Short mmCIF file of N, CA and C in Angstrom, two decimals:
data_model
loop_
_atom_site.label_atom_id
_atom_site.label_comp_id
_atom_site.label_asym_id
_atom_site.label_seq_id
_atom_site.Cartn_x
_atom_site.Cartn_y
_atom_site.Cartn_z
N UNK A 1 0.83 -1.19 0.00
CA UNK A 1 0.00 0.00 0.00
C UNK A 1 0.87 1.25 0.00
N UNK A 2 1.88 1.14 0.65
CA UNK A 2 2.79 2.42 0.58
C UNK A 2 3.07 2.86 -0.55
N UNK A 3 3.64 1.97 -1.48
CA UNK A 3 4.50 1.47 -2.73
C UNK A 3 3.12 2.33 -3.44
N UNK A 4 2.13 1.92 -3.67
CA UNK A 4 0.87 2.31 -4.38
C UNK A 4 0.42 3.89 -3.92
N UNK A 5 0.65 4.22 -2.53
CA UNK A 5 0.52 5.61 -1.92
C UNK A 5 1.54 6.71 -2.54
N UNK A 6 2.75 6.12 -2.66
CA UNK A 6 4.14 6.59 -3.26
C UNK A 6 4.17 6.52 -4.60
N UNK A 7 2.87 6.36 -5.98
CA UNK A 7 3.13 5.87 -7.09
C UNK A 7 4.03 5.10 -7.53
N UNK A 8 4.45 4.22 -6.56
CA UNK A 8 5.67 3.03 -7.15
C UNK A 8 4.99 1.69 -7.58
N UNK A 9 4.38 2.13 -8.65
CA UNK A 9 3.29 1.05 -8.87
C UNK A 9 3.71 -0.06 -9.08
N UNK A 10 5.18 -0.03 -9.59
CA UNK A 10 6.27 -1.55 -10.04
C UNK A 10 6.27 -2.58 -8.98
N UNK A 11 6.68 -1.35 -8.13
CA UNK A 11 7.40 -2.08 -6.43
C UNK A 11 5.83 -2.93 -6.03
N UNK A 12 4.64 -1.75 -5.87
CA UNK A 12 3.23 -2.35 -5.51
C UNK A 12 2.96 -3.81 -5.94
N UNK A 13 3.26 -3.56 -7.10
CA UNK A 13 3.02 -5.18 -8.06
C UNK A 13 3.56 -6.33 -7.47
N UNK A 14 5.27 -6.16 -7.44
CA UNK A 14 5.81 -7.23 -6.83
C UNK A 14 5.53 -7.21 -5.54
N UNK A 15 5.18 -6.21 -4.75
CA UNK A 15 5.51 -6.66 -3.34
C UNK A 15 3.60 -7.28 -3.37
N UNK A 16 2.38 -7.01 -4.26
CA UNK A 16 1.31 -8.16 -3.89
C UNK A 16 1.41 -9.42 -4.40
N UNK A 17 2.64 -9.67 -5.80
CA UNK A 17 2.59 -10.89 -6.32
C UNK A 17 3.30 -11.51 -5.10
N UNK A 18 4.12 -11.18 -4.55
CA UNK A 18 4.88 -11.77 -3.45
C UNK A 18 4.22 -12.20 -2.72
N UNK A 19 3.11 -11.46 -1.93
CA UNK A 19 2.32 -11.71 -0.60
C UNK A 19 1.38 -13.14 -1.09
N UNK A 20 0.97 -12.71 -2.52
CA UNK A 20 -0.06 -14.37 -2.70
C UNK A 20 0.59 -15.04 -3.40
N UNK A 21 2.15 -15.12 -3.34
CA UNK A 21 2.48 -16.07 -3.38
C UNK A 21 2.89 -16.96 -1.64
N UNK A 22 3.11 -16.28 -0.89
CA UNK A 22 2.96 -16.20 0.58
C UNK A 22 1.55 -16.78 1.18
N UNK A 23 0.39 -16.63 0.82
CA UNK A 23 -1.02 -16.33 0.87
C UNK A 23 -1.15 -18.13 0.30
N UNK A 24 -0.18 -18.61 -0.65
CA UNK A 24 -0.75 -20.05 -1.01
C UNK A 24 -0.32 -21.34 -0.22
N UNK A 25 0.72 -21.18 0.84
CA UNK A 25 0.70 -21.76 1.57
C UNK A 25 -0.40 -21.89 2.89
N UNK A 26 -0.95 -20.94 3.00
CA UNK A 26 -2.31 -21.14 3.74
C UNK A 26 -3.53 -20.71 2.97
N UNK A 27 -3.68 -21.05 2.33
CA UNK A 27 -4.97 -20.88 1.46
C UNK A 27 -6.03 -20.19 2.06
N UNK A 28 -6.54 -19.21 1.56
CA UNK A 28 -7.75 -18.24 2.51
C UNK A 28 -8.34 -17.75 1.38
N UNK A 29 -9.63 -17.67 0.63
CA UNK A 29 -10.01 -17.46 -0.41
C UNK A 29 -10.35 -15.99 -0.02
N UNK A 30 -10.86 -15.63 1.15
CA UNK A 30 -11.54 -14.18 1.42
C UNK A 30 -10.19 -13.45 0.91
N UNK A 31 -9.52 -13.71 1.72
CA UNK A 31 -8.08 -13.08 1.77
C UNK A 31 -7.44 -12.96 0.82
N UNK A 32 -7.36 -13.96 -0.46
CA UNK A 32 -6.54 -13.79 -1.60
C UNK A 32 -7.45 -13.32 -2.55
N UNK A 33 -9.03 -13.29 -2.50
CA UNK A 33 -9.70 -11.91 -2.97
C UNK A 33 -9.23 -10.94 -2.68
N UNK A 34 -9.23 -10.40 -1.66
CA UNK A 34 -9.40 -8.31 -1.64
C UNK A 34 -7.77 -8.08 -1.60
N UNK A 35 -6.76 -9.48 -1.73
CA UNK A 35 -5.26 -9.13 -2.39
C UNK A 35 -5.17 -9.55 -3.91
N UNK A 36 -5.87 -10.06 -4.71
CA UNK A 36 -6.23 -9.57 -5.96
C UNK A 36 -7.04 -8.18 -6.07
N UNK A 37 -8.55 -7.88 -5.56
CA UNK A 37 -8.51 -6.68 -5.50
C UNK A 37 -7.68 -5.62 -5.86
N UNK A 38 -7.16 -5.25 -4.32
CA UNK A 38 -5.95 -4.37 -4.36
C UNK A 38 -4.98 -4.88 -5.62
N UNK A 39 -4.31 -5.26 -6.10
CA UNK A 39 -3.90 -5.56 -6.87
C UNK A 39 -4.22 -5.23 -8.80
N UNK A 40 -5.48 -5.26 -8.32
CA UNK A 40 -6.43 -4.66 -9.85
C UNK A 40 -6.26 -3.19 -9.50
N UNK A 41 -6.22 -2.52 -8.50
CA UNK A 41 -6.58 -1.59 -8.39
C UNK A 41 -4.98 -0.51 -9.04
N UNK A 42 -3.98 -1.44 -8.38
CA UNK A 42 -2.57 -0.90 -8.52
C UNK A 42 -2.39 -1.08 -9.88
N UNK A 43 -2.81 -1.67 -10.65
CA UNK A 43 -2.30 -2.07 -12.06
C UNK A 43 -3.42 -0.90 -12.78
N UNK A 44 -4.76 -0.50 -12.16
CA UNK A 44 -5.42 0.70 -12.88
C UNK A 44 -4.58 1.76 -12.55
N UNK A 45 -4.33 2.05 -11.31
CA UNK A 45 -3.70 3.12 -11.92
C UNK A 45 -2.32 3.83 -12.66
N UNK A 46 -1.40 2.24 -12.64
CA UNK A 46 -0.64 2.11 -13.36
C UNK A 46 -0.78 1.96 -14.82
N UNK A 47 -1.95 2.22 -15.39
CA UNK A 47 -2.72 1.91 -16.25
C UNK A 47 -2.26 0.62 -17.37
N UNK A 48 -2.74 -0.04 -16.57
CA UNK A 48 -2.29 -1.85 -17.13
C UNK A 48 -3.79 -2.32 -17.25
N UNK A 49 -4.48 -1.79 -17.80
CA UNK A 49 -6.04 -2.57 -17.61
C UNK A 49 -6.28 -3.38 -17.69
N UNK A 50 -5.87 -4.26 -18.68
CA UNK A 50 -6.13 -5.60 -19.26
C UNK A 50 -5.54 -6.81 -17.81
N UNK A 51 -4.44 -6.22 -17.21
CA UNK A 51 -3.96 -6.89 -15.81
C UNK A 51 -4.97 -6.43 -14.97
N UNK A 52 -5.14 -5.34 -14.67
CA UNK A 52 -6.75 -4.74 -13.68
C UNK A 52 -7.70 -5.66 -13.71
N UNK A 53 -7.96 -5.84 -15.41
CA UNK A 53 -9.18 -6.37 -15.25
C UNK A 53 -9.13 -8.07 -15.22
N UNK A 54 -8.04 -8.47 -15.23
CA UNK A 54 -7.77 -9.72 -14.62
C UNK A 54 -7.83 -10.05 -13.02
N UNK A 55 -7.04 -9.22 -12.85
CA UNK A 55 -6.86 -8.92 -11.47
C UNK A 55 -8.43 -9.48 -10.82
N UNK A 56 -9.49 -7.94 -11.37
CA UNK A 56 -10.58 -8.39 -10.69
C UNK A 56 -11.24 -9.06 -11.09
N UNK A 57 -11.39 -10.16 -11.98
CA UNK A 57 -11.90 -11.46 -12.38
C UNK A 57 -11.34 -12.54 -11.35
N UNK A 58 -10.29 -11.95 -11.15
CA UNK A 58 -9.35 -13.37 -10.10
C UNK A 58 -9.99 -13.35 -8.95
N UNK A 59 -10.21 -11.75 -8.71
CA UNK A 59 -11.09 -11.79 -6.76
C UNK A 59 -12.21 -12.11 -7.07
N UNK A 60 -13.52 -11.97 -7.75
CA UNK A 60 -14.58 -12.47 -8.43
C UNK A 60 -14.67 -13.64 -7.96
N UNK A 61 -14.12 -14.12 -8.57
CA UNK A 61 -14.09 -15.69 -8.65
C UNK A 61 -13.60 -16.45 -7.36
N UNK A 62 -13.00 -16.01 -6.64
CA UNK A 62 -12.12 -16.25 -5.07
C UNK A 62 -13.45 -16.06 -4.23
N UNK A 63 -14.07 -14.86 -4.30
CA UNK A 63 -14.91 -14.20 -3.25
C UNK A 63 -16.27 -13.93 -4.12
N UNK A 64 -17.03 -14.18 -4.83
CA UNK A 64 -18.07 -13.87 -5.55
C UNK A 64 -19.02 -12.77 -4.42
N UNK A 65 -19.34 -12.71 -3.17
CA UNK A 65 -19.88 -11.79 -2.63
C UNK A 65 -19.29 -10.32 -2.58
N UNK A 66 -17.83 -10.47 -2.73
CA UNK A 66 -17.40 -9.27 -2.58
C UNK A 66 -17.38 -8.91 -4.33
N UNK A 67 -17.64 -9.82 -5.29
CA UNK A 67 -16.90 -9.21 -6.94
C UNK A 67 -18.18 -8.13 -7.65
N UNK A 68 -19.39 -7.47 -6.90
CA UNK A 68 -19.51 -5.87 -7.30
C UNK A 68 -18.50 -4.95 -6.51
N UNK A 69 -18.34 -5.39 -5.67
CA UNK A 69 -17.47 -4.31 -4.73
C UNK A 69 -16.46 -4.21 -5.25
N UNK A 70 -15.61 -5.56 -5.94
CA UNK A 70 -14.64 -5.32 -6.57
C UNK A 70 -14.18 -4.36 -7.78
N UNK A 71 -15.25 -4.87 -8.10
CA UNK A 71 -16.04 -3.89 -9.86
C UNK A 71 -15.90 -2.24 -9.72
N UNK A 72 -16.48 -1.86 -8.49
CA UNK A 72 -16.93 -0.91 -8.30
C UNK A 72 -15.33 -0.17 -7.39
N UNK A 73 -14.50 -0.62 -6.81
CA UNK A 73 -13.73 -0.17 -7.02
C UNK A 73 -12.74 0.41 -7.76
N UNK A 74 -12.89 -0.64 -8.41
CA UNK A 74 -11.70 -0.35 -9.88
C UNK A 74 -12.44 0.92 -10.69
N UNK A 75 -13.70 1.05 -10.73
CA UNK A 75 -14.33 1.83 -11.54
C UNK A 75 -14.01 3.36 -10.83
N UNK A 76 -14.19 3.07 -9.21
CA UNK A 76 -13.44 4.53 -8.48
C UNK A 76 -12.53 5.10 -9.15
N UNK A 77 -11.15 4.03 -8.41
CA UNK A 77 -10.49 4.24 -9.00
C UNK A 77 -9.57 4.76 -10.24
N UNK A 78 -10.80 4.23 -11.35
CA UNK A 78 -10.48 4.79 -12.75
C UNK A 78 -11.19 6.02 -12.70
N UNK A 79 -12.10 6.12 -12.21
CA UNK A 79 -12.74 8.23 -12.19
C UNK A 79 -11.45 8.65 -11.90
N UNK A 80 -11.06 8.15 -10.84
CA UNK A 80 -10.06 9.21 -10.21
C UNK A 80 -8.78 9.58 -10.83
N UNK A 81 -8.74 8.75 -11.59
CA UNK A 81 -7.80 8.40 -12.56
C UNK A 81 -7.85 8.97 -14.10
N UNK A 82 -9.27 9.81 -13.94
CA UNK A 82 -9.67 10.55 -14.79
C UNK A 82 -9.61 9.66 -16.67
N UNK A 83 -10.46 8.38 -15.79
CA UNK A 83 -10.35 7.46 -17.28
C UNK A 83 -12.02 6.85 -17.25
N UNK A 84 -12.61 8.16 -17.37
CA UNK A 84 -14.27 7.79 -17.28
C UNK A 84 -14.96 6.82 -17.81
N UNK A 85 -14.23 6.38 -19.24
CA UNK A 85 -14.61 5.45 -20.23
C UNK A 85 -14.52 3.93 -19.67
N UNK A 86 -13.31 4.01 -18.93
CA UNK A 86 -12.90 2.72 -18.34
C UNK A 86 -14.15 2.35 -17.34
N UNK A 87 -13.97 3.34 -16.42
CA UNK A 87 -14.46 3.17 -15.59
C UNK A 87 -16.31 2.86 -15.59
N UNK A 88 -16.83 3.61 -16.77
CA UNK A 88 -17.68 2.74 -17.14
C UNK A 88 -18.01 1.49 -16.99
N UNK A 89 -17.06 1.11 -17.77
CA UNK A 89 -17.12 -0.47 -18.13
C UNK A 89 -17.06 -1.26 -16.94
N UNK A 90 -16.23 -0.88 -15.78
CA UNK A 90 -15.77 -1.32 -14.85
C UNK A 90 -17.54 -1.22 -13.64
N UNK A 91 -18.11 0.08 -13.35
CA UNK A 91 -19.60 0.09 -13.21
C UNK A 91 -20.22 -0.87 -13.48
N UNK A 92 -20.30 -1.19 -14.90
CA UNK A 92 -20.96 -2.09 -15.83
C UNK A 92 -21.57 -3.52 -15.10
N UNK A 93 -19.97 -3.96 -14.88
CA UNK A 93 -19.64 -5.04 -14.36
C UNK A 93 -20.27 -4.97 -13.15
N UNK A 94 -20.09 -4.14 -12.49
CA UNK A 94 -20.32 -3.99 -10.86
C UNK A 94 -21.31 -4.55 -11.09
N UNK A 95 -22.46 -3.72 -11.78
CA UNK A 95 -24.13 -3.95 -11.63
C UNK A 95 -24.07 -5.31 -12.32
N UNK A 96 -23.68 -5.83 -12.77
CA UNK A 96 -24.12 -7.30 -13.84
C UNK A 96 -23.70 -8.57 -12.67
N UNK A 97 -22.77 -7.91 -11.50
CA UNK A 97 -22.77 -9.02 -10.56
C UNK A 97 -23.75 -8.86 -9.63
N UNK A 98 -23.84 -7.40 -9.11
CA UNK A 98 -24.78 -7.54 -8.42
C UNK A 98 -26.16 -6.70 -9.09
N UNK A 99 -26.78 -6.86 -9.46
CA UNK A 99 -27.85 -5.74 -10.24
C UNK A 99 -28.63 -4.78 -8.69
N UNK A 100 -28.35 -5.04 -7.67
CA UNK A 100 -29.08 -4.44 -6.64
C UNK A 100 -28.03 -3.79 -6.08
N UNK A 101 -26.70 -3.24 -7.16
CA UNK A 101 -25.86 -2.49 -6.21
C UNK A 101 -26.18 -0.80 -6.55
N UNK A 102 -27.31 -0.22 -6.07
CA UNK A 102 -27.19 1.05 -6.65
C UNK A 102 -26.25 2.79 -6.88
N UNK A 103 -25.41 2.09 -5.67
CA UNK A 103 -24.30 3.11 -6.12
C UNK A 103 -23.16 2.73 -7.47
N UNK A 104 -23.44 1.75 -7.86
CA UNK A 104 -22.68 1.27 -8.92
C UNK A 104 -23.75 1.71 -10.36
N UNK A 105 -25.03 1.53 -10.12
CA UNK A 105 -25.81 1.66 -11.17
C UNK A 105 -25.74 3.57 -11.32
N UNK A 106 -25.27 4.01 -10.00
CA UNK A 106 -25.56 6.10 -10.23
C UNK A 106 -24.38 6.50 -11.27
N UNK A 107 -23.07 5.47 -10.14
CA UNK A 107 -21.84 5.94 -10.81
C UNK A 107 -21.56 5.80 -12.20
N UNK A 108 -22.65 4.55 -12.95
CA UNK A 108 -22.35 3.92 -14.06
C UNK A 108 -23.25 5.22 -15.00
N UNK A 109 -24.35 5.51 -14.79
CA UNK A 109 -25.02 7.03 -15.24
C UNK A 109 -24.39 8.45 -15.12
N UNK A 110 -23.39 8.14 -14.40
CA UNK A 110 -22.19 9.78 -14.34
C UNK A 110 -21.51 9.45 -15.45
N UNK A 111 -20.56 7.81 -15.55
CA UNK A 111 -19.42 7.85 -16.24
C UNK A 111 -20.30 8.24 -17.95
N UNK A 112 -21.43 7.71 -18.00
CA UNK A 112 -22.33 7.69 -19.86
C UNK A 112 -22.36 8.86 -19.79
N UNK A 113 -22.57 10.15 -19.16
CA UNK A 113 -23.05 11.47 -19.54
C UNK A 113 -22.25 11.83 -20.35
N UNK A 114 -20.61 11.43 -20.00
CA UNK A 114 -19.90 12.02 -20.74
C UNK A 114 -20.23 11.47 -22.05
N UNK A 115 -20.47 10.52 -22.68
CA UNK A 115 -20.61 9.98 -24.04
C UNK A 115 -22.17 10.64 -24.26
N UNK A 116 -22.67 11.47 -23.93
CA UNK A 116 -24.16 12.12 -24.12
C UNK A 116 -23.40 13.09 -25.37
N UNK A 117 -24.45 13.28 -26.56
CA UNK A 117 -24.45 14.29 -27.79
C UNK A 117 -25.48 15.28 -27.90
N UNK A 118 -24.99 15.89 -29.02
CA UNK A 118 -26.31 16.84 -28.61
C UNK A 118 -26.45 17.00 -30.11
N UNK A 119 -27.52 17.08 -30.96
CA UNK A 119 -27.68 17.15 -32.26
C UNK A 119 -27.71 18.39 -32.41
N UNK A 120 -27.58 19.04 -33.98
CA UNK A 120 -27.18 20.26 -33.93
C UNK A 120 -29.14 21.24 -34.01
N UNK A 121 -30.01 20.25 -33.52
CA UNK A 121 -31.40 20.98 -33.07
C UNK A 121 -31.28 21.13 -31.72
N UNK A 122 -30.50 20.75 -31.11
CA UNK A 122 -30.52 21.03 -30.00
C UNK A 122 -30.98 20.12 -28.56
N UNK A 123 -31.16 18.69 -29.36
CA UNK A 123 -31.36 17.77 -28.38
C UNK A 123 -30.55 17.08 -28.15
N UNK A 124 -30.19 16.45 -26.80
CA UNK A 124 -29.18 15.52 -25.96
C UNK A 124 -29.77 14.18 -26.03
N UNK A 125 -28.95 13.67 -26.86
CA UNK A 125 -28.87 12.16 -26.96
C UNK A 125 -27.92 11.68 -26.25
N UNK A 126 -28.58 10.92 -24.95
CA UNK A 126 -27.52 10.11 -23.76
C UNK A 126 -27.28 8.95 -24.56
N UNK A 127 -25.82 8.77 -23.94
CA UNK A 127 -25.42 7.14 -24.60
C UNK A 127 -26.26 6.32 -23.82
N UNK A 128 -26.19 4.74 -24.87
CA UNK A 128 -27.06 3.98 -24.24
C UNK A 128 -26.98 3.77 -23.12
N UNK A 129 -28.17 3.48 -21.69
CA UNK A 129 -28.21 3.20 -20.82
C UNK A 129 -27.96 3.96 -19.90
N UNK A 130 -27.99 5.42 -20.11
CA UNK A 130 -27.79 6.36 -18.86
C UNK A 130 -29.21 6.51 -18.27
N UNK A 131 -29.59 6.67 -18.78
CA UNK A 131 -31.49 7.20 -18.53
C UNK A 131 -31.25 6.11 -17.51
N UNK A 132 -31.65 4.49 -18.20
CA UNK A 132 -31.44 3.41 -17.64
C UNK A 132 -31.17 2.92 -15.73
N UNK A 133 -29.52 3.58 -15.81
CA UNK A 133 -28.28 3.51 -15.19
C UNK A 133 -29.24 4.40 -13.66
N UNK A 134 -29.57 5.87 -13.93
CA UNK A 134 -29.72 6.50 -12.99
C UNK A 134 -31.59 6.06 -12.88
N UNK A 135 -32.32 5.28 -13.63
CA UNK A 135 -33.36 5.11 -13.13
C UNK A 135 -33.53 4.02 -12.23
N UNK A 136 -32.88 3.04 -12.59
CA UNK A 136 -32.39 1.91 -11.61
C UNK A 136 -31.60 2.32 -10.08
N UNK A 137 -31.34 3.39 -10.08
CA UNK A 137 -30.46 3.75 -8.84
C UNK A 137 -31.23 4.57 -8.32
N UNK A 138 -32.37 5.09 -8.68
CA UNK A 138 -33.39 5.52 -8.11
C UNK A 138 -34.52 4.66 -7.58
N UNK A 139 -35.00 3.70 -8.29
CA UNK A 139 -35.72 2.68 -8.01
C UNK A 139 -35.10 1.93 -6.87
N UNK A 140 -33.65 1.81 -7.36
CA UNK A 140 -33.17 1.34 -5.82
C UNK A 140 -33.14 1.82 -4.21
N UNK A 141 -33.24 2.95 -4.25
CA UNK A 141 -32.63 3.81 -3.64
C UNK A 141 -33.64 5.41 -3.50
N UNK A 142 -34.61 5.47 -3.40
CA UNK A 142 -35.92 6.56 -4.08
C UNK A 142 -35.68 8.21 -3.36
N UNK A 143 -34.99 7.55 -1.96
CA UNK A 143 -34.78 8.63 -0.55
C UNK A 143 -32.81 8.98 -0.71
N UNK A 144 -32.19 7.73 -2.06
CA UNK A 144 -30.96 7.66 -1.44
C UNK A 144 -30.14 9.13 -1.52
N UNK A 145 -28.81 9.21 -1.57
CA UNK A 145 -28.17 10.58 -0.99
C UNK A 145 -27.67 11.10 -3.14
N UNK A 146 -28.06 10.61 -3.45
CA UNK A 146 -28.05 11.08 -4.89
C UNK A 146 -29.17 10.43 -5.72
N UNK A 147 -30.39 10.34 -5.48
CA UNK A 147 -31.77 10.38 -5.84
C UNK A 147 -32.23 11.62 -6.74
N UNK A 148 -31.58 12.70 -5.86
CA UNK A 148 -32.75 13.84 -6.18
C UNK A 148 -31.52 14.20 -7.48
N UNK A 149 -30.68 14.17 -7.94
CA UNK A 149 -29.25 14.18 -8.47
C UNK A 149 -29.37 13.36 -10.13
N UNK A 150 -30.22 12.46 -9.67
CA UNK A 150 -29.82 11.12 -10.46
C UNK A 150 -31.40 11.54 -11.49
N UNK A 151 -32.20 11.75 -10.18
CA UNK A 151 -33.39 12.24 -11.39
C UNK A 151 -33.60 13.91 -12.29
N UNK A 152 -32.65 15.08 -11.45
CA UNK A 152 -32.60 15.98 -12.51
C UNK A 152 -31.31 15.62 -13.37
N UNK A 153 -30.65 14.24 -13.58
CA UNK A 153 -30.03 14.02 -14.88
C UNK A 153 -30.65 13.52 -15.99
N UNK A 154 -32.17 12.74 -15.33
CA UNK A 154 -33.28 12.27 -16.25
C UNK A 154 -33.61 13.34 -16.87
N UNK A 155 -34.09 14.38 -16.15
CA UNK A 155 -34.80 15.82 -16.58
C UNK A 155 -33.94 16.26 -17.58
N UNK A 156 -32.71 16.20 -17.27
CA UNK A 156 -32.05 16.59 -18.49
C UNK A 156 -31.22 16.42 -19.79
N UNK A 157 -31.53 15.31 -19.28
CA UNK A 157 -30.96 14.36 -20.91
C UNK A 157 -32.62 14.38 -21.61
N UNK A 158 -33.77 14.56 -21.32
CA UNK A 158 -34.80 15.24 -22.35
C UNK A 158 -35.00 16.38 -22.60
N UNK A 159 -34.20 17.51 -22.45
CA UNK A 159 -34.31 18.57 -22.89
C UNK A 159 -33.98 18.80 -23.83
N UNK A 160 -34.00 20.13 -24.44
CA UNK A 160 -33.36 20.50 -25.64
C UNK A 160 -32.00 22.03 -25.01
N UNK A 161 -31.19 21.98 -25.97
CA UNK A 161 -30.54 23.25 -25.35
C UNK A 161 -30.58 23.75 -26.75
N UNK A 162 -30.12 25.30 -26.60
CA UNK A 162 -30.71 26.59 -27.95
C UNK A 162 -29.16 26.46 -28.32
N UNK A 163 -29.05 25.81 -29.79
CA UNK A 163 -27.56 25.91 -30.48
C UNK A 163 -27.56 27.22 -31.74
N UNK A 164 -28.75 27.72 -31.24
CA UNK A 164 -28.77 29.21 -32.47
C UNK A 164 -29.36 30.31 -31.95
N UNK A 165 -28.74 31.36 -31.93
CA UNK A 165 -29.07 32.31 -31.32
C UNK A 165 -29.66 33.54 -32.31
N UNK A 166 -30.71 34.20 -32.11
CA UNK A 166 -31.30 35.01 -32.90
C UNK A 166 -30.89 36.68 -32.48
N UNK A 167 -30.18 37.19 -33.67
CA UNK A 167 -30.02 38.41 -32.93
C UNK A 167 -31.21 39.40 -33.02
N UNK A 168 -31.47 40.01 -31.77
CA UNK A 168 -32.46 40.67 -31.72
C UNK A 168 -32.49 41.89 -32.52
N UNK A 169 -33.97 42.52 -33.28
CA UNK A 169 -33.29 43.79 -34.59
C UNK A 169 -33.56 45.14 -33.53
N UNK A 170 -32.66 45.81 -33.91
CA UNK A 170 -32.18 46.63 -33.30
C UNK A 170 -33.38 47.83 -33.73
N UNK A 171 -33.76 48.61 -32.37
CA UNK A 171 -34.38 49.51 -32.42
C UNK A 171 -34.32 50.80 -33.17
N UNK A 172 -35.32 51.70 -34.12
CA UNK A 172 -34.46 52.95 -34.07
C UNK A 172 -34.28 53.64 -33.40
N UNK A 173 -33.42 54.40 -33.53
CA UNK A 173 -32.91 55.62 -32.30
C UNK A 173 -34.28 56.45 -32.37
N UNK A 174 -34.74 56.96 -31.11
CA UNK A 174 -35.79 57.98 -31.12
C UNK A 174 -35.24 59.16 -31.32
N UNK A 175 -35.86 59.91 -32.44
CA UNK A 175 -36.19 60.94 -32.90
C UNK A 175 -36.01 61.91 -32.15
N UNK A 176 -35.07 62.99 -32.70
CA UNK A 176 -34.41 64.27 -31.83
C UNK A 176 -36.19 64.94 -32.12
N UNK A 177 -36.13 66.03 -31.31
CA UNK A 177 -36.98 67.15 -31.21
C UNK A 177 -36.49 68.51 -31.25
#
């Protein structure tokens, strides 16, 4: 964790491949989950995804109760990491393990906004499944602490916004006396 606190993401790597290799002489499945975990997490932000996303297939599969949590870390992670797209995908997952995780279904409706368009009439076309994403996390969640959040993003992926502006005609000057 230091190694990963310190961006020494190299050192991070070896010093968790080390530990589960340590970790297989006593076998603990909880345990060599959330050290794959961590482990996905160090390789996102080392940006190794394709190892990330191994990573958290490996805790998944070790710990299946914890693999939205897992999901949904890595997907943190990648916001923070300012890799929204990823982190999508990583949401995605969260909800497809657990579909009743609704902070995974809000976060997964933040990361789509960004892929939202806007035609040149002036309407916002959300990428697929945002509407979706934040209606499910409302349904989940109706009172939760980004409810009221999640539904003026509904409100506004049906709007239109004004991409032409009309200049107003200009008055004549009133008349000297």
């Amino acid at each position: 964790e230091s190694y990963k606190n310190t961006r020494k993401y190299d050192d991070a790597i070896q010093s968790y491949n080390k530990a589960l290799e340590l970790l297989a002489a006593k076998p603990d499945p909880a345990t060599e989950a959330s050290y794959h975990m961590n482990l996905a997490l160090v390789y996102a932000l080392g940006s190794k995804m394709p190892e990330a996303l191994a990573e958290t297939e490996k805790s998944t599969k070790l710990n299946p109760a914890t693999g939205s949590k897992a999901y949904y870390n890595l997907g943190a992670t990648l916001v923070n990491s300012g890799k929204a797209s990823e982190a999508a995908d990583a949401f995605k997952k969260s909800t497809e393990v657990d579909p009743n995780n609704a902070d995974a279904h809000y976060q997964l409706g933040i990361c789509l906004m960004s892929r939202a368009q806007t035609t040149p009439e002036g309407k916002v076309i959300p990428a697929p499944g945002t509407v979706e994403a934040f209606q499910k996390y409302i349904d989940l969640q109706p009172n939760g602490n980004f409810a009221a959040v999640a539904k003026d993003m509904i409100a506004t992926l049906s709007l239109s916004v004004e991409t032409k502006f009309k200049a107003e005609k200009e008055k004549p000057a009133p008349k000297k006396k």
